[in-house]
Amino acid sequence: MTELNASIPLEIEQLKALEKKHKIDFVLDDIQDLISESLDGTTRVTEIVNNLKGFAHQDSTDKKKMVDINDCLDQSIKLVHNELKYNTELIKEYHFAPLFYCISNQLSQVFINLLVNASQAIDEHGKIHILTQSKGDQIVIEIRDTGCGMAEETIQNIFTPFYTTKEVGKGTGLGLSVCYDIIKSYGGRIDVQSTLGEGTTFSIQLPIRESDTQ
Ligand SMILES: Nc1ncnc2c1ncn2[C@@H]1O[C@H](COP(=O)(O)OP(=O)(O)OP(=O)(O)O)[C@@H](O)[C@H]1O
Ligand SMILES: [Mg+2]
């Protein structure tokens, strides 16, 4: 009995030590989660910063030149071919479009963002129709898809930086706001028409200046 009594404080100490250890285990589990969440966050921030830096970098280093819009579209299509090939049938309808004085990488960035969005909006299989033409003093580029379309609330927000309906890690919500800024910087406009369940059309207008036709 005395022996038993004497061992109790020891067991209590051992139990307390165990309890402490388990608390530490909980904390360690939490730390694991915190670290992986922080890593996810850091990766996302890096992606966003790279996206912004890419835009700023092109702006300051690339030179403006006369760009054939149809060639620029074809180059952009090549760059996103892997993303489009599984679910998308591309239909090109290129009409005569004058050369446009711009930084070709910037225009390409616009086309790439629109094409990737269109492909991501298509579930199993769909079409992306690309049309170029000149109308009066405007070059018109239309990218139309037979994807999921957008609800009114989405349409209202698409050009807002960081607005996305895509799952975490898939979209930063910067694509269209970058497109908007680039097109605006050339004095153009970008409009959207969309019907939920039917598809979406992005339409870009760029002003043809005297210098562009020479
Ligand atoms: N063609 C489209 N069809 C349907 N919804 C679209 C289409 N294009 C854009 N959207 C909607 O607009 C939102 C914003 O598009 P945006 O390109 O700016 O960001 P994102 O594609 O979500 O992310 P990021 O382009 O930065 O990877 C999308 O999340 C999507 O809800
Ligand atoms: Mg996008």
Short mmCIF file of C-alpha atoms and ligand atoms in Angstrom, two decimals, residues 51 113-114 117-118 120-121 145 147-150 154 158 160 163-166 170-177 194 200 202, ligand 1:
data_model
loop_
_atom_site.label_atom_id
_atom_site.label_comp_id
_atom_site.label_asym_id
_atom_site.label_seq_id
_atom_site.Cartn_x
_atom_site.Cartn_y
_atom_site.Cartn_z
CA ASN A 51 2.20 38.86 -63.18
CA ASN A 113 -5.80 36.18 -71.21
CA LEU A 114 -9.01 36.17 -73.27
CA ASN A 117 -10.50 32.51 -69.97
CA ALA A 118 -12.59 31.25 -72.88
CA GLN A 120 -11.51 27.67 -68.90
CA ALA A 121 -15.18 28.60 -69.35
CA ASP A 145 -16.85 31.29 -76.77
CA GLY A 147 -18.60 28.35 -72.56
CA CYS A 148 -20.57 28.68 -69.33
CA GLY A 149 -21.36 32.38 -69.72
CA MET A 150 -21.62 34.77 -66.78
CA THR A 154 -19.93 38.56 -62.51
CA ILE A 158 -14.85 41.22 -64.28
CA THR A 160 -12.01 44.73 -61.06
CA TYR A 163 -12.10 39.55 -58.84
CA THR A 164 -12.29 35.85 -59.66
CA THR A 165 -14.89 33.09 -59.51
CA LYS A 166 -12.20 30.44 -59.91
CA LYS A 170 -6.51 28.67 -60.22
CA GLY A 171 -7.18 32.34 -60.88
CA THR A 172 -5.67 35.53 -59.50
CA GLY A 173 -8.45 37.70 -60.93
CA LEU A 174 -5.91 39.96 -62.63
CA GLY A 175 -6.22 38.83 -66.26
CA LEU A 176 -9.06 41.06 -67.38
CA SER A 177 -8.00 44.10 -65.37
CA SER A 194 -22.52 37.17 -72.01
CA THR A 200 -19.43 35.02 -73.89
CA PHE A 202 -15.29 39.94 -75.70
N1 LIG B 1 -14.96 33.81 -71.26
C1 LIG B 1 -15.46 33.79 -70.03
N2 LIG B 1 -16.56 33.04 -69.74
C2 LIG B 1 -17.09 33.02 -68.49
N3 LIG B 1 -16.58 33.72 -67.45
C3 LIG B 1 -15.50 34.48 -67.67
C4 LIG B 1 -14.88 34.56 -68.97
N4 LIG B 1 -13.84 35.41 -68.88
C5 LIG B 1 -13.81 35.84 -67.61
N5 LIG B 1 -14.78 35.29 -66.87
C6 LIG B 1 -15.08 35.57 -65.46
O1 LIG B 1 -14.40 36.74 -65.07
C7 LIG B 1 -13.58 36.48 -63.93
C8 LIG B 1 -12.35 37.37 -63.98
O2 LIG B 1 -11.53 37.00 -65.08
P1 LIG B 1 -9.97 37.31 -65.01
O3 LIG B 1 -9.36 36.81 -66.27
O4 LIG B 1 -9.78 38.73 -64.66
O5 LIG B 1 -9.47 36.48 -63.76
P2 LIG B 1 -9.32 34.90 -63.63
O6 LIG B 1 -9.38 34.24 -64.97
O7 LIG B 1 -10.30 34.45 -62.62
O8 LIG B 1 -7.86 34.79 -63.05
P3 LIG B 1 -6.48 35.09 -63.86
O9 LIG B 1 -6.83 35.52 -65.24
O10 LIG B 1 -5.81 36.17 -63.09
O11 LIG B 1 -5.75 33.79 -63.80
C9 LIG B 1 -13.31 34.99 -63.99
O12 LIG B 1 -13.00 34.45 -62.72
C10 LIG B 1 -14.63 34.44 -64.54
O13 LIG B 1 -15.60 34.36 -63.53
#
